[in-house]
Every structure is written in C-alpha cells, then in structure tokens.
Amino acid sequence: MRLSRYFLPVLKETPGEARIASHRLMLRAGMIRQASAGIYSWLPLGFRVLRRIEQIVHEEQQRAGHIPMLMPTVQPADLWRESGRYDDYGEEMLRITDRHGRDMLYGPTNEELITDIFRAHISSYRDLPLTLYHIQWKFRDEVRPRFGVMRGREFYMKDGYTFDLTRDAALHAYNRHLVSYLRSYERMGLQAIPMRAASGPIGGDDTHEFLVLAETGESAVFYDSAVTDIRLGARALAYDDAAACRAVAEEFTRLYARTDETHDEAKFLEIPEARRRVARGIEVGQIFYFGTKYSEPMGAMVVNAQGERVPVHMGSHGIGVSRLVGAIIEASHDDRGIVWPEGVTPFHCGIVNLKQGNAGADAACEALYAALTGAGLEPLYDDRAERAGAKFATMDLIGLPWRITVGPRGLKAGVVELTCRRTGESEEMSPEAAVSRVAGRYGGTAGG
Ligand code: P5A
C-alpha cells in the first residue's frame, strides 16, 4: 500500500476523551472512530489488525477441530423466553420490536440460538461430539462503555459452543478450548493467563477467564508469579487426546490465579510471599462448562447407546476479538506509539523515502516495494512529499515492526537502513539483505 493513496487519518493532538494508552493510540493512529458511545467504525488500519486477529482465531479453532459457521446478530426473543434468560439478562440486552410487533433483540451471546439449531438437527449420540463456532458482532448495553474498544457496547466476539454426551466428554471440550486459546494468544504476541472466575449470566460452575496483565485492566487479579513463566511455545498439541489436553490445562491452571470474584485469601497466603502478586488484568476470553442449563429447558436431547433420551452437555467459549486490539496495544506500546507484535501487525514493514521526487530514491523504494510484495509481504510505503521527521513520527505512531529507510546518501554507498520498532536499533545493509531479513522474520506467517 502506498500511503499517498491510503486512508490513514492520524491525529496530531491527543484526544481529550481517551484515558488509557490503547484508546488514545487507536484514535491518534486513525484506527477507529466513535459513532456513538461504545460503538465504533473500524477505519482501514484498525480493520487490518482486527482481520489479522480474526484470522489467527479461525486458524487455531479449526486446528482444534472446531467448525466455523455464522449466526445472525438479531434474534427472536421467544428463544430466550424458553431458557428463562429474556428477563434475567436485564438492561444490558438491547430489545427491539419489529414492524409486526414481534419482540427481537440484538444478540449479546448465542447459547439459545445454537441450542435451537442443535435440537432441530441432532438426535443421536452418534453425531457427538460437536463444536460449532462463529465470529460475529454482539451488543451489550453496558452502563459505562469506556476505554474505546475495550468495553464497547457493540463488539466482535468469537463464540464457540460444544455438545457432548457426558460431563467427561464436555470437560475434554473445555480443556481443548483452553489449550487452543493459549495458542491463539501466544501467536498474537500476548501472554494471557487462565484464571478461575465467576460465570455471571452465562451460568455453570467451571469457568476460566484469560487475563492479560496490565495496570489499566478492569479486573483485579491475584496470582502466583510462577504462572507467568509457563509458555506453550512450539510444542505439538494432540487436540483429540483428552488426557493430553487435560495435562496442558492442568499445567496452566495448577498454580493459584484468580479474579477478585473467586479470590480466596487463605489459599492466596499459602503461596510463598515472594511470589504473591496482586495486580490488574484485561479479560480477553472466557470458557464455560454449564452442563444441561440450556439443553434441559430447551429440549436439546439425544438418544444414548442404551436408547434413553438424555439432555446434551454443553459449554460455551468466547474470545474478545475487538477487545484484543486494545489489549495488545496496552501490552505493547511506548511514548512514541504502538509497537505491533509481528503476528498481528497491519503491515509487515514500512518503507520511508527520505527524498521523494529524487529519481534514485524513488526507484530504490519502488524496487523494495516490489521485492517485499514478491516475498509475500504487505509493505506500507510512505511516498508522501513530507519531511523525514514527519514520516518517522507517523511510522512510530502506527507501530510497524520493521522500517526500511531509503535516502540518496545511503544509496550512493549501496545501502538502506533497517530499523526495528521495538528496540529502536538500526543497521545499514543492501536493499536485498533488508528484504530477506524482513521476509525471514515472518517465516510462514506472511500474508496470513
Ligand atoms: C462465551 C461465548 C460469553 O459471552 N457466551 C458465548 C460466553 N462469554 S463472555 O465472557 O461474556 O464474553 C466473551 C469475551 O468477550 C469479550 N467481551 C467484550 N469485549 C468488548 N466489549 C465488551 N463490552 C465485552 N464484553 C465481553 C471479553 O473478552 C470476554 O472474555
């Protein structure tokens, strides 16, 4: 993409309404624009990051064997009357009446709708286990929408629903989700710690939230600092193997880590004092096992091997896709702007032409652009007739991991400058070396 033809409305001034870094930076970098309280348009740069996060979530869900689909945003109230949640959900639910006077709602979540689909089509244990998921906009009329996309009213969520014959099988599905979520967050350059939590309006007793540690997080968390040393890394994951999934889940949930809703001071005090941590975190996902809470009242039954009709065991599992954009920035920025992890960056590399209009510099930038594109990367070329300082400030603000700077003086010596956004370190090298260095950083993930 050439910046002269792109739509990147960066703001010079820091917007007054933004109280945390991620909100400020998303507005300044021209990623989002508020349409109404807690409701945002995703401008091109923000949309690119949202799509990359969504893509990682799709890939990891499908790697775990989960099946993508798409349900609507607007749902009939009658389904929610069957589960009993139409009244229980309260004022957070946006209720709508259509022209025929029918009660509808903008979905805050989809347990009822998926249970209705299940009961219409599945009646035998032979069709289990089944995990269906979608990534779709949700609406919750939060009392205090704030911090930009972090606590929105309209927000983008991946929500998956599991159907199993027994509690044990449903717990395998729970653990499988736990593992696939850990892997997704790691690919986004984030550490999200699973913490025992409360289930709220979704229900059930078994639930974990995934928290990214950040001072600006809305949740108070209590944990053993040793949990922050555990990583999945590149290990092979056998998603169909219940024992293997359980082992990974236990490894990550064995140590004390809880939100304030389930905090137990006596247990906390058993942690060696030097490892006790009280901090704040951003909730980027939550998994639930709630058994037959929806299947029983809604009649989602299967016939088991003994010929009996039994309610199916269910769980639901969510990732806050739009919130993650803010959470990643909260975890990765400096005074100059965003520092994107390579896994989610909107463009793989920036190209800065120090002397636009200089034939040699222009040609070298064009050649770099072609070579990077040819290597499967998406560069952003700042080809505007701006001074160098302004170009650097924009690149730093939007946070691309790598920048190649091209100027007539370097070109005379046959070199360009490659700069790492995170460390600020620069190195001179030939244009070919810069391209292969950047391409090497992205390995198999380019274009993803
Ligand atoms: C699980 C999937 C559920 O709704 N039903 C379907 C279950 N869980 S949840 O914890 O309530 O939401 C899942 C994730 O969505 C994000 N989230 C939000 N993001 C932005 N703004 C909001 N107002 C908001 N509310 C929830 C969180 O990341 C949460 O973990």
mmCIF file of N, CA, C and O in Angstrom, residues 58 67 77 155 170 196 228 235 249 272 281 297 352 422:
data_model
loop_
_atom_site.group_PDB
_atom_site.id
_atom_site.type_symbol
_atom_site.label_atom_id
_atom_site.label_comp_id
_atom_site.label_asym_id
_atom_site.label_seq_id
_atom_site.Cartn_x
_atom_site.Cartn_y
_atom_site.Cartn_z
ATOM 1 N N HIS A 58 -9.529 -18.028 13.707
ATOM 2 C CA HIS A 58 -10.074 -19.049 12.799
ATOM 3 C C HIS A 58 -9.100 -20.217 12.649
ATOM 4 O O HIS A 58 -9.485 -21.381 12.748
ATOM 5 N N ILE A 67 -15.828 -26.205 14.149
ATOM 6 C CA ILE A 67 -16.407 -25.944 12.821
ATOM 7 C C ILE A 67 -16.976 -24.523 12.733
ATOM 8 O O ILE A 67 -17.843 -24.154 13.535
ATOM 9 N N ALA A 77 -36.924 -13.000 20.526
ATOM 10 C CA ALA A 77 -36.986 -13.044 21.995
ATOM 11 C C ALA A 77 -37.525 -14.385 22.495
ATOM 12 O O ALA A 77 -37.160 -14.840 23.581
ATOM 13 N N PHE A 155 -19.432 -5.062 20.009
ATOM 14 C CA PHE A 155 -18.073 -5.613 19.977
ATOM 15 C C PHE A 155 -18.076 -6.942 19.227
ATOM 16 O O PHE A 155 -19.123 -7.554 19.004
ATOM 17 N N ALA A 170 -17.526 -33.383 27.839
ATOM 18 C CA ALA A 170 -17.655 -31.918 27.793
ATOM 19 C C ALA A 170 -16.423 -31.250 28.415
ATOM 20 O O ALA A 170 -16.002 -30.175 27.982
ATOM 21 N N ARG A 196 -9.242 -18.766 37.432
ATOM 22 C CA ARG A 196 -10.558 -19.222 37.876
ATOM 23 C C ARG A 196 -11.436 -17.997 38.095
ATOM 24 O O ARG A 196 -10.989 -17.008 38.683
ATOM 25 N N THR A 228 3.515 -16.875 35.333
ATOM 26 C CA THR A 228 3.944 -16.069 34.182
ATOM 27 C C THR A 228 5.165 -16.679 33.484
ATOM 28 O O THR A 228 5.588 -16.191 32.440
ATOM 29 N N ARG A 235 5.383 -26.553 21.065
ATOM 30 C CA ARG A 235 5.099 -27.976 21.303
ATOM 31 C C ARG A 235 3.917 -28.481 20.464
ATOM 32 O O ARG A 235 3.011 -27.703 20.129
ATOM 33 N N ALA A 249 -3.915 -28.293 30.277
ATOM 34 C CA ALA A 249 -4.801 -27.414 31.062
ATOM 35 C C ALA A 249 -4.367 -27.403 32.520
ATOM 36 O O ALA A 249 -4.318 -26.345 33.156
ATOM 37 N N PRO A 272 4.268 -18.848 48.557
ATOM 38 C CA PRO A 272 5.422 -18.182 49.187
ATOM 39 C C PRO A 272 5.337 -16.673 48.958
ATOM 40 O O PRO A 272 5.013 -16.232 47.838
ATOM 41 N N GLY A 281 -5.839 -6.869 35.353
ATOM 42 C CA GLY A 281 -5.756 -7.563 34.079
ATOM 43 C C GLY A 281 -6.924 -7.233 33.156
ATOM 44 O O GLY A 281 -7.972 -6.764 33.600
ATOM 45 N N PRO A 297 -34.055 -27.059 29.583
ATOM 46 C CA PRO A 297 -35.288 -26.297 29.332
ATOM 47 C C PRO A 297 -35.656 -26.215 27.852
ATOM 48 O O PRO A 297 -36.828 -26.122 27.501
ATOM 49 N N VAL A 352 10.299 4.142 4.138
ATOM 50 C CA VAL A 352 10.313 5.599 4.212
ATOM 51 C C VAL A 352 11.300 6.134 3.180
ATOM 52 O O VAL A 352 12.480 5.789 3.214
ATOM 53 N N ARG A 422 10.736 -2.144 17.943
ATOM 54 C CA ARG A 422 10.728 -2.479 19.370
ATOM 55 C C ARG A 422 12.000 -2.000 20.077
ATOM 56 O O ARG A 422 11.942 -1.379 21.117
#
